[in-house]
Short mmCIF file of C-alpha atoms and ligand atoms in Angstrom, two decimals:
data_model
loop_
_atom_site.label_atom_id
_atom_site.label_comp_id
_atom_site.label_asym_id
_atom_site.label_seq_id
_atom_site.Cartn_x
_atom_site.Cartn_y
_atom_site.Cartn_z
CA MET A 1 0.00 0.00 0.00
CA THR A 2 1.27 3.47 -0.86
CA VAL A 3 0.53 6.39 1.48
CA ALA A 4 0.61 9.95 0.13
CA VAL A 5 1.38 12.90 2.40
CA ARG A 6 1.02 16.37 0.93
CA VAL A 7 3.39 19.18 1.87
CA GLY A 8 1.10 22.17 1.39
CA LEU A 9 3.17 25.12 0.21
CA GLY A 10 0.92 26.78 -2.37
CA PRO A 11 2.51 26.64 -5.83
CA ARG A 12 5.48 24.74 -4.36
CA SER A 13 3.34 21.98 -2.82
CA TYR A 14 4.39 18.38 -3.39
CA GLU A 15 3.64 14.86 -2.34
CA VAL A 16 5.67 12.42 -0.31
CA LEU A 17 4.78 8.89 -1.41
CA ILE A 18 5.59 6.14 1.08
CA GLY A 19 5.42 2.46 0.16
CA ARG A 20 7.30 -0.51 -1.27
CA GLY A 21 8.33 -0.65 -4.92
CA LEU A 22 8.21 3.08 -5.67
CA VAL A 23 11.69 2.92 -7.21
CA ASP A 24 10.43 0.36 -9.71
CA ALA A 25 7.60 2.72 -10.64
CA ALA A 26 9.87 5.80 -10.77
CA ALA A 27 9.18 6.60 -14.44
CA GLU A 28 5.43 6.67 -13.76
CA HIS A 29 5.89 9.15 -10.91
CA VAL A 30 8.72 11.28 -12.28
CA GLY A 31 7.67 11.24 -15.96
CA PRO A 32 4.75 13.67 -15.58
CA LEU A 33 7.13 16.26 -14.05
CA LEU A 34 9.44 16.21 -17.08
CA LYS A 35 9.31 18.17 -20.34
CA ARG A 36 11.97 16.13 -22.10
CA ARG A 37 12.35 12.68 -20.64
CA ARG A 38 15.83 13.16 -19.22
CA THR A 39 17.23 13.20 -15.68
CA ALA A 40 20.53 13.18 -13.78
CA ILE A 41 20.68 10.81 -10.80
CA VAL A 42 23.01 11.77 -7.96
CA MET A 43 23.92 8.86 -5.68
CA ASP A 44 26.82 7.68 -3.60
CA GLU A 45 28.96 4.63 -4.44
CA THR A 46 27.15 2.40 -1.93
CA VAL A 47 23.66 3.22 -3.16
CA ASP A 48 24.86 2.97 -6.76
CA ALA A 49 26.21 -0.54 -6.13
CA LEU A 50 23.10 -1.72 -4.24
CA HIS A 51 20.24 0.01 -6.05
CA GLY A 52 21.56 2.14 -8.94
CA PRO A 53 20.83 -0.36 -11.72
CA ARG A 54 17.30 -0.88 -10.33
CA LEU A 55 16.44 2.84 -10.53
CA ILE A 56 18.15 3.43 -13.87
CA GLY A 57 16.54 0.29 -15.31
CA ALA A 58 13.10 1.33 -14.09
CA LEU A 59 13.45 4.84 -15.53
CA GLU A 60 14.77 3.64 -18.86
CA ALA A 61 12.07 0.96 -19.13
CA GLY A 62 9.59 3.80 -18.68
CA GLY A 63 11.23 5.89 -21.41
CA VAL A 64 13.15 8.28 -19.12
CA ALA A 65 16.88 8.64 -19.84
CA ALA A 66 19.04 8.74 -16.70
CA GLU A 67 22.66 9.90 -16.35
CA ALA A 68 24.37 8.73 -13.18
CA ILE A 69 26.60 11.07 -11.15
CA VAL A 70 28.30 9.09 -8.41
CA VAL A 71 29.88 10.66 -5.32
CA ALA A 72 31.83 9.17 -2.41
CA PRO A 73 29.75 8.15 0.64
CA GLY A 74 30.05 10.14 3.86
CA GLU A 75 29.63 13.60 5.31
CA GLN A 76 32.86 14.87 3.69
CA THR A 77 30.97 14.80 0.37
CA LYS A 78 28.90 17.80 1.53
CA SER A 79 31.78 20.09 0.54
CA PHE A 80 32.47 23.03 -1.78
CA ALA A 81 34.77 20.79 -3.85
CA GLU A 82 32.03 18.16 -4.43
CA LEU A 83 29.43 20.87 -5.09
CA GLU A 84 31.69 22.35 -7.78
CA ARG A 85 32.29 18.92 -9.32
CA LEU A 86 28.56 18.15 -9.30
CA CYS A 87 27.56 21.47 -10.87
CA GLY A 88 30.28 20.93 -13.49
CA ARG A 89 28.82 17.52 -14.37
CA LEU A 90 25.30 18.98 -14.62
CA LEU A 91 26.65 21.66 -16.99
CA ASP A 92 28.49 19.04 -19.07
CA LEU A 93 25.24 17.08 -19.34
CA GLU A 94 23.63 20.29 -20.64
CA LEU A 95 20.72 20.00 -18.27
CA ASP A 96 18.36 22.93 -18.45
CA ARG A 97 15.81 24.35 -16.05
CA SER A 98 13.04 22.12 -17.35
CA ASP A 99 15.03 18.97 -16.46
CA LEU A 100 15.17 17.26 -13.08
CA VAL A 101 17.91 16.14 -10.73
CA LEU A 102 17.10 12.97 -8.78
CA ALA A 103 18.72 12.79 -5.34
CA PHE A 104 18.93 9.04 -4.72
CA GLY A 105 20.44 8.31 -1.31
CA GLY A 106 20.69 9.36 2.28
CA GLY A 107 20.75 12.84 3.74
CA VAL A 108 24.25 13.54 2.44
CA VAL A 109 23.24 13.08 -1.19
CA GLY A 110 19.88 14.78 -0.64
CA ASP A 111 21.50 17.86 0.92
CA LEU A 112 24.27 18.12 -1.70
CA ALA A 113 22.13 17.40 -4.78
CA GLY A 114 19.33 19.60 -3.45
CA PHE A 115 21.73 22.51 -2.96
CA ALA A 116 23.23 22.00 -6.43
CA ALA A 117 19.66 22.02 -7.83
CA ALA A 118 18.94 25.24 -5.90
CA ILE A 119 21.83 27.13 -7.51
CA PHE A 120 22.26 25.40 -10.91
CA LYS A 121 21.14 27.93 -13.52
CA ARG A 122 19.46 29.80 -10.62
CA GLY A 123 17.35 26.79 -9.75
CA ILE A 124 16.32 23.49 -11.34
CA GLY A 125 13.70 21.05 -10.07
CA PHE A 126 14.68 18.00 -8.09
CA VAL A 127 13.11 14.85 -6.73
CA GLN A 128 14.15 13.19 -3.50
CA ILE A 129 14.35 9.38 -3.53
CA PRO A 130 15.58 8.78 0.04
CA THR A 131 17.26 5.45 0.81
CA THR A 132 18.00 5.77 4.54
CA LEU A 133 15.40 5.88 7.31
CA LEU A 134 16.80 9.24 8.39
CA ALA A 135 16.33 10.67 4.91
CA GLN A 136 12.83 9.18 4.56
CA VAL A 137 11.54 10.64 7.82
CA ASP A 138 13.42 13.92 7.86
CA SER A 139 15.98 15.23 5.38
CA SER A 140 14.11 14.53 2.12
CA VAL A 141 11.08 16.56 3.27
CA GLY A 142 11.02 20.29 3.84
CA GLY A 143 13.51 21.73 1.38
CA LYS A 144 16.54 22.36 3.58
CA THR A 145 19.64 21.82 1.44
CA ALA A 146 23.25 22.51 2.40
CA ILE A 147 26.91 21.71 2.38
CA ASP A 148 29.29 21.94 5.32
CA ALA A 149 32.03 24.52 5.91
CA PRO A 150 35.22 24.04 7.92
CA GLN A 151 33.48 26.22 10.55
CA GLY A 152 30.56 23.81 10.93
CA LYS A 153 27.81 21.68 9.44
CA ASN A 154 25.14 22.89 7.01
CA LEU A 155 26.37 26.49 7.14
CA ILE A 156 26.16 27.10 3.37
CA GLY A 157 22.78 26.25 1.91
CA ALA A 158 19.37 27.23 0.63
CA PHE A 159 15.71 26.41 1.04
CA HIS A 160 14.72 24.58 -2.14
CA GLN A 161 11.69 22.31 -2.05
CA PRO A 162 11.70 19.06 -4.04
CA ARG A 163 8.97 18.50 -6.63
CA LEU A 164 8.24 15.01 -5.27
CA VAL A 165 9.56 12.58 -2.65
CA LEU A 166 9.51 8.82 -3.26
CA ALA A 167 10.17 7.02 0.04
CA ASP A 168 10.49 3.38 -1.03
CA LEU A 169 10.52 1.23 2.12
CA SER A 170 12.22 -1.62 0.25
CA MET A 171 15.38 0.53 0.11
CA LEU A 172 15.67 0.03 3.86
CA ASP A 173 16.11 -3.74 3.44
CA THR A 174 19.82 -3.19 2.76
CA LEU A 175 20.39 -0.46 5.31
CA PRO A 176 22.88 -1.45 8.06
CA ASP A 177 21.32 -1.72 11.55
CA ARG A 178 23.40 1.20 12.83
CA GLU A 179 22.02 3.48 10.08
CA LEU A 180 18.49 2.25 10.84
CA ARG A 181 18.95 3.24 14.48
CA CYS A 182 20.15 6.68 13.34
CA GLY A 183 16.89 7.20 11.46
CA TYR A 184 14.94 5.86 14.40
CA ALA A 185 16.42 8.64 16.56
CA GLU A 186 14.66 11.15 14.27
CA VAL A 187 11.42 9.14 14.49
CA LEU A 188 11.58 9.28 18.29
CA LYS A 189 12.26 13.02 18.01
CA TYR A 190 8.83 13.59 16.42
CA GLY A 191 7.04 11.83 19.27
CA LEU A 192 9.12 13.65 21.86
CA LEU A 193 8.56 17.10 20.37
CA GLY A 194 4.90 17.02 19.47
CA ASP A 195 2.93 13.78 19.62
CA PRO A 196 2.77 12.00 23.00
CA ALA A 197 0.52 9.23 21.60
CA PHE A 198 3.08 8.50 18.88
CA PHE A 199 5.85 8.46 21.52
CA GLU A 200 3.85 6.00 23.62
CA TRP A 201 3.26 3.83 20.56
CA LEU A 202 7.02 3.85 19.89
CA GLU A 203 7.75 2.81 23.47
CA GLY A 204 5.92 -0.43 22.66
CA ALA A 205 6.50 -0.79 18.92
CA GLY A 206 10.13 0.42 18.78
CA PRO A 207 11.55 -3.13 18.62
CA ALA A 208 9.21 -3.98 15.71
CA VAL A 209 10.26 -0.84 13.83
CA LEU A 210 13.93 -1.67 14.41
CA ALA A 211 13.27 -5.27 13.31
CA ARG A 212 11.90 -3.73 10.07
CA GLU A 213 8.44 -5.25 10.51
CA GLU A 214 6.56 -3.88 7.54
CA GLY A 215 3.49 -2.45 9.26
CA ALA A 216 5.42 -0.88 12.15
CA LEU A 217 8.05 0.60 9.85
CA ALA A 218 5.45 2.01 7.46
CA ARG A 219 3.51 3.59 10.34
CA ALA A 220 6.68 5.10 11.85
CA VAL A 221 7.71 6.64 8.52
CA ALA A 222 4.23 7.87 7.62
CA ARG A 223 3.55 9.51 11.00
CA SER A 224 6.98 11.16 11.01
CA VAL A 225 6.46 12.53 7.49
CA GLU A 226 2.95 13.74 8.37
CA MET A 227 4.33 15.67 11.32
CA LYS A 228 7.18 17.15 9.32
CA ALA A 229 4.85 18.09 6.43
CA GLU A 230 2.45 19.81 8.79
CA ILE A 231 5.21 21.81 10.50
CA VAL A 232 6.93 22.78 7.23
CA ALA A 233 3.63 23.88 5.67
CA GLU A 234 3.07 26.18 8.64
CA ASP A 235 6.62 27.54 8.88
CA GLU A 236 8.70 26.82 5.78
CA ARG A 237 11.61 29.16 6.63
CA GLU A 238 11.91 28.32 10.33
CA ALA A 239 10.60 31.63 11.61
CA GLY A 240 8.81 29.83 14.45
CA ARG A 241 7.46 26.31 14.95
CA ARG A 242 9.88 24.58 12.55
CA ALA A 243 12.64 25.25 15.07
CA LEU A 244 11.06 22.50 17.21
CA LEU A 245 12.44 20.00 14.67
CA ASN A 246 15.82 20.94 16.10
CA LEU A 247 15.05 19.17 19.39
CA GLY A 248 18.37 17.73 20.56
CA HIS A 249 20.33 19.49 17.82
CA THR A 250 22.14 22.14 19.90
CA PHE A 251 23.78 19.33 21.88
CA ALA A 252 24.07 17.09 18.80
CA HIS A 253 25.86 19.61 16.58
CA ALA A 254 28.31 20.52 19.34
CA LEU A 255 29.11 16.85 19.98
CA GLU A 256 29.46 16.03 16.27
CA ALA A 257 31.83 18.93 15.76
CA GLN A 258 33.82 17.93 18.84
CA VAL A 259 34.05 14.22 17.99
CA GLY A 260 34.55 14.82 14.23
CA PHE A 261 31.85 14.19 11.63
CA ASP A 262 31.58 10.54 10.56
CA GLU A 263 34.19 9.54 13.16
CA GLY A 264 32.83 7.90 16.30
CA LEU A 265 29.43 9.56 16.20
CA LYS A 266 26.88 9.56 13.38
CA HIS A 267 24.38 12.39 12.97
CA GLY A 268 21.39 10.28 14.01
CA GLU A 269 23.24 8.98 17.07
CA ALA A 270 24.10 12.56 18.01
CA VAL A 271 20.41 13.49 17.63
CA GLY A 272 19.30 10.59 19.86
CA LEU A 273 21.82 11.55 22.54
CA GLY A 274 20.94 15.23 22.03
CA CYS A 275 17.24 14.50 22.62
CA ALA A 276 18.04 12.60 25.82
CA MET A 277 20.24 15.51 26.98
CA ALA A 278 17.59 18.09 26.03
CA PHE A 279 15.04 16.29 28.23
CA ARG A 280 17.52 15.94 31.10
CA PHE A 281 18.46 19.63 30.72
CA SER A 282 14.76 20.56 30.77
CA ALA A 283 14.36 18.60 34.02
CA PHE A 284 17.58 20.19 35.38
CA LEU A 285 16.06 23.63 34.74
CA GLY A 286 12.81 22.59 36.42
CA GLN A 287 10.88 22.87 33.15
CA CYS A 288 9.96 19.19 32.73
CA PRO A 289 9.00 16.39 35.15
CA ALA A 290 11.98 14.13 35.93
CA GLN A 291 9.93 11.02 35.11
CA ASP A 292 9.26 12.32 31.57
CA ALA A 293 12.98 12.94 31.09
CA ALA A 294 13.67 9.42 32.34
CA ARG A 295 11.19 7.93 29.84
CA ALA A 296 12.69 9.91 26.97
CA CYS A 297 16.20 8.72 27.87
CA GLN A 298 14.97 5.14 28.29
CA ALA A 299 13.41 5.18 24.80
CA VAL A 300 16.71 6.39 23.30
CA ALA A 301 18.74 3.79 25.19
CA ALA A 302 16.27 0.97 24.38
CA ALA A 303 16.89 1.63 20.68
CA GLY A 304 20.60 0.92 21.17
CA LEU A 305 21.47 4.59 20.76
CA PRO A 306 23.90 6.40 23.07
CA SER A 307 21.99 8.31 25.73
CA THR A 308 24.91 9.55 27.89
CA LEU A 309 28.25 11.22 27.13
CA ALA A 310 30.07 8.37 28.87
CA GLU A 311 29.00 5.97 26.08
CA LEU A 312 30.85 7.88 23.35
CA ALA A 313 34.15 6.43 22.18
CA ASP A 314 36.09 9.06 24.12
CA GLY A 315 33.56 10.14 26.68
CA THR A 316 35.68 13.00 28.01
CA PHE A 317 34.45 16.41 26.88
CA SER A 318 35.34 19.88 28.02
CA ALA A 319 32.27 21.91 28.98
CA GLU A 320 34.02 25.05 27.69
CA ALA A 321 34.71 23.49 24.28
CA LEU A 322 31.09 22.32 23.95
CA LEU A 323 29.82 25.78 24.96
CA GLY A 324 32.07 27.30 22.29
CA ARG A 325 30.57 25.02 19.67
CA MET A 326 27.04 25.84 20.83
CA ALA A 327 27.70 29.57 20.44
CA GLN A 328 28.37 28.91 16.71
CA ASP A 329 25.05 27.11 16.27
CA LYS A 330 22.82 28.63 13.56
CA LYS A 331 20.14 29.20 16.22
CA ALA A 332 22.49 31.22 18.45
CA GLU A 333 21.71 34.95 18.32
CA GLY A 334 24.43 37.43 19.26
CA GLY A 335 26.22 34.71 21.24
CA ALA A 336 23.10 33.88 23.34
CA LEU A 337 22.35 30.16 23.38
CA THR A 338 19.08 28.76 22.06
CA PHE A 339 17.77 25.32 22.94
CA VAL A 340 14.67 23.37 22.15
CA LEU A 341 13.48 22.21 25.57
CA ALA A 342 10.49 20.19 26.76
CA ARG A 343 7.62 20.86 29.15
CA ARG A 344 6.65 17.20 29.06
CA LEU A 345 6.74 14.24 26.69
CA GLY A 346 5.33 15.42 23.37
CA GLU A 347 5.56 19.13 24.13
CA ALA A 348 8.72 20.96 23.11
CA PHE A 349 9.35 24.70 23.08
CA VAL A 350 12.09 27.06 21.97
CA ALA A 351 14.12 28.64 24.80
CA LYS A 352 16.21 31.65 23.76
CA GLY A 353 18.93 33.34 25.76
CA VAL A 354 19.65 30.30 27.93
CA ASP A 355 22.19 31.12 30.64
CA ARG A 356 25.67 29.80 29.73
CA GLU A 357 26.44 29.01 33.37
CA ALA A 358 23.33 26.84 33.65
CA VAL A 359 24.45 24.95 30.55
CA ARG A 360 27.95 24.60 32.01
CA GLY A 361 26.56 23.26 35.29
CA PHE A 362 24.38 20.79 33.42
CA LEU A 363 27.27 19.60 31.22
CA ILE A 364 29.50 19.07 34.25
CA GLY A 365 26.68 17.04 35.84
CA GLU A 366 26.61 15.00 32.62
CA GLY A 367 30.30 14.17 33.08
CA ALA A 368 32.01 16.94 31.08
CA ARG A 369 35.20 18.51 32.49
CA GLY A 370 34.71 21.89 34.18
P1 NAD B 1 24.18 9.28 4.66
O1 NAD B 1 23.55 9.93 3.52
O2 NAD B 1 25.64 9.47 4.87
O3 NAD B 1 23.88 7.71 4.59
C1 NAD B 1 24.39 6.89 5.59
C2 NAD B 1 25.15 5.70 5.00
O4 NAD B 1 24.19 4.77 4.51
C3 NAD B 1 26.05 6.04 3.83
O5 NAD B 1 27.25 5.31 3.96
C4 NAD B 1 25.28 5.54 2.61
O6 NAD B 1 26.13 5.14 1.56
C5 NAD B 1 24.55 4.36 3.18
N1 NAD B 1 23.27 4.03 2.53
C6 NAD B 1 22.33 4.89 2.07
N2 NAD B 1 21.25 4.21 1.67
C7 NAD B 1 21.52 2.90 1.84
C8 NAD B 1 20.78 1.71 1.61
N3 NAD B 1 19.54 1.73 1.17
N4 NAD B 1 21.39 0.54 1.91
C9 NAD B 1 22.64 0.50 2.42
N5 NAD B 1 23.37 1.58 2.67
C10 NAD B 1 22.82 2.78 2.39
O7 NAD B 1 23.50 9.70 6.05
P2 NAD B 1 22.02 9.99 6.52
O8 NAD B 1 21.99 9.55 7.93
O9 NAD B 1 21.00 9.49 5.57
O10 NAD B 1 21.95 11.58 6.44
C11 NAD B 1 22.76 12.37 7.28
C12 NAD B 1 22.86 13.73 6.64
O11 NAD B 1 21.56 14.31 6.54
C13 NAD B 1 23.70 14.71 7.43
O12 NAD B 1 24.56 15.38 6.56
C14 NAD B 1 22.67 15.68 8.00
O13 NAD B 1 23.20 16.97 8.19
C15 NAD B 1 21.62 15.66 6.93
N6 NAD B 1 20.28 16.05 7.39
C16 NAD B 1 19.62 16.97 6.66
C17 NAD B 1 18.34 17.34 7.03
C18 NAD B 1 17.57 18.31 6.18
O14 NAD B 1 16.47 18.71 6.59
N7 NAD B 1 18.06 18.69 5.03
C19 NAD B 1 17.73 16.76 8.15
C20 NAD B 1 18.44 15.80 8.87
C21 NAD B 1 19.72 15.45 8.47
N1 LIG B 2 15.68 18.71 10.14
C1 LIG B 2 15.19 19.96 10.59
C2 LIG B 2 14.34 20.68 9.60
O1 LIG B 2 14.13 20.21 8.51
O2 LIG B 2 13.90 21.75 9.87
#
């Protein structure tokens, strides 16, 4: 069964289709968006090896020509150098603004290809075909595209909405367990930030989702996408409510930058740990009942995700270094720290101007060096 979730953005509205076998039917879904039946597919080497021939074969069988542009896997691909190479390839292929780029992969490929599409000839359409759970429930929806800078992650980018998202659940069959858990951290995030009933369902159904049981996985993806679509439709440019999607991210980005991207800590793992820390910090500040924070942390830990600093490869962090990273966060304003905190399970809020000394005290309580 295919579920369709609409992202309502006026003339830039689009559908997210969720189901099995969507890659095999790609020509049917992408064809109507094309003037001339020609596309460029951006994918990384791993996705190319596992699923590239299946997508290219399906498109060509449906009369859509597909040129493959293959990049190296990993966060380092979200770089100026790779962006330049990708735009160069799109120019060599003589794509024009009526053609489409297909971003076939995880969040790395989606962010890079989406940003290239945003700036290529001042903007070309693109379709997201996410192949990781994280990309299906989060990064392929909502139009945030970016590359990283030496100063930090996702600092150079644009809002550019896809024309369509095809979330084919069969892609997840080949996803390593660790990557599945990373995506599950984002699924938990939706329950924690805005849907207590979904969170409660995940407390029971989490093992089935992580065991890739079809019904549980489909429900987890569909509910996550529904929540993201609703929030993005209300606040596309993150002027307000969309910031709630950053639950856990102030801690996560600081930890990723400190550990080194792609090293010991993956983005989804950092988000899971960040959500646990955001709930504990909320309880520390007296904003959230301690038992809610304990349940949030338990749900993260039960998924096999790190929920404490001590579990990271080198669990020793300097509070000062983490505070320095947090001050560079995109949400920081004039050096004042911003966090997404929680009042209870399923109710997050944005807290601006959070006192640095309170954060320091919390981090030291979490095991960071003073
Ligand atoms: P990723 O794209 O690096 O993919 C993770 C790994 O899984 C890669 O090695 C990839 O080759 C492999 N892979 C992908 N699909 C596979 C499949 N079907 N089978 C087997 N292996 C597969 O990482 P990710 O976790 O998908 O995305 C993380 C990125 O997303 C980060 O750069 C993050 O900043 C970004 N992100 C963006 C947004 C947004 O709104 N734009 C939101 C969240 C995260
Ligand atoms: N992943 C956060 C957002 O899309 O806003």
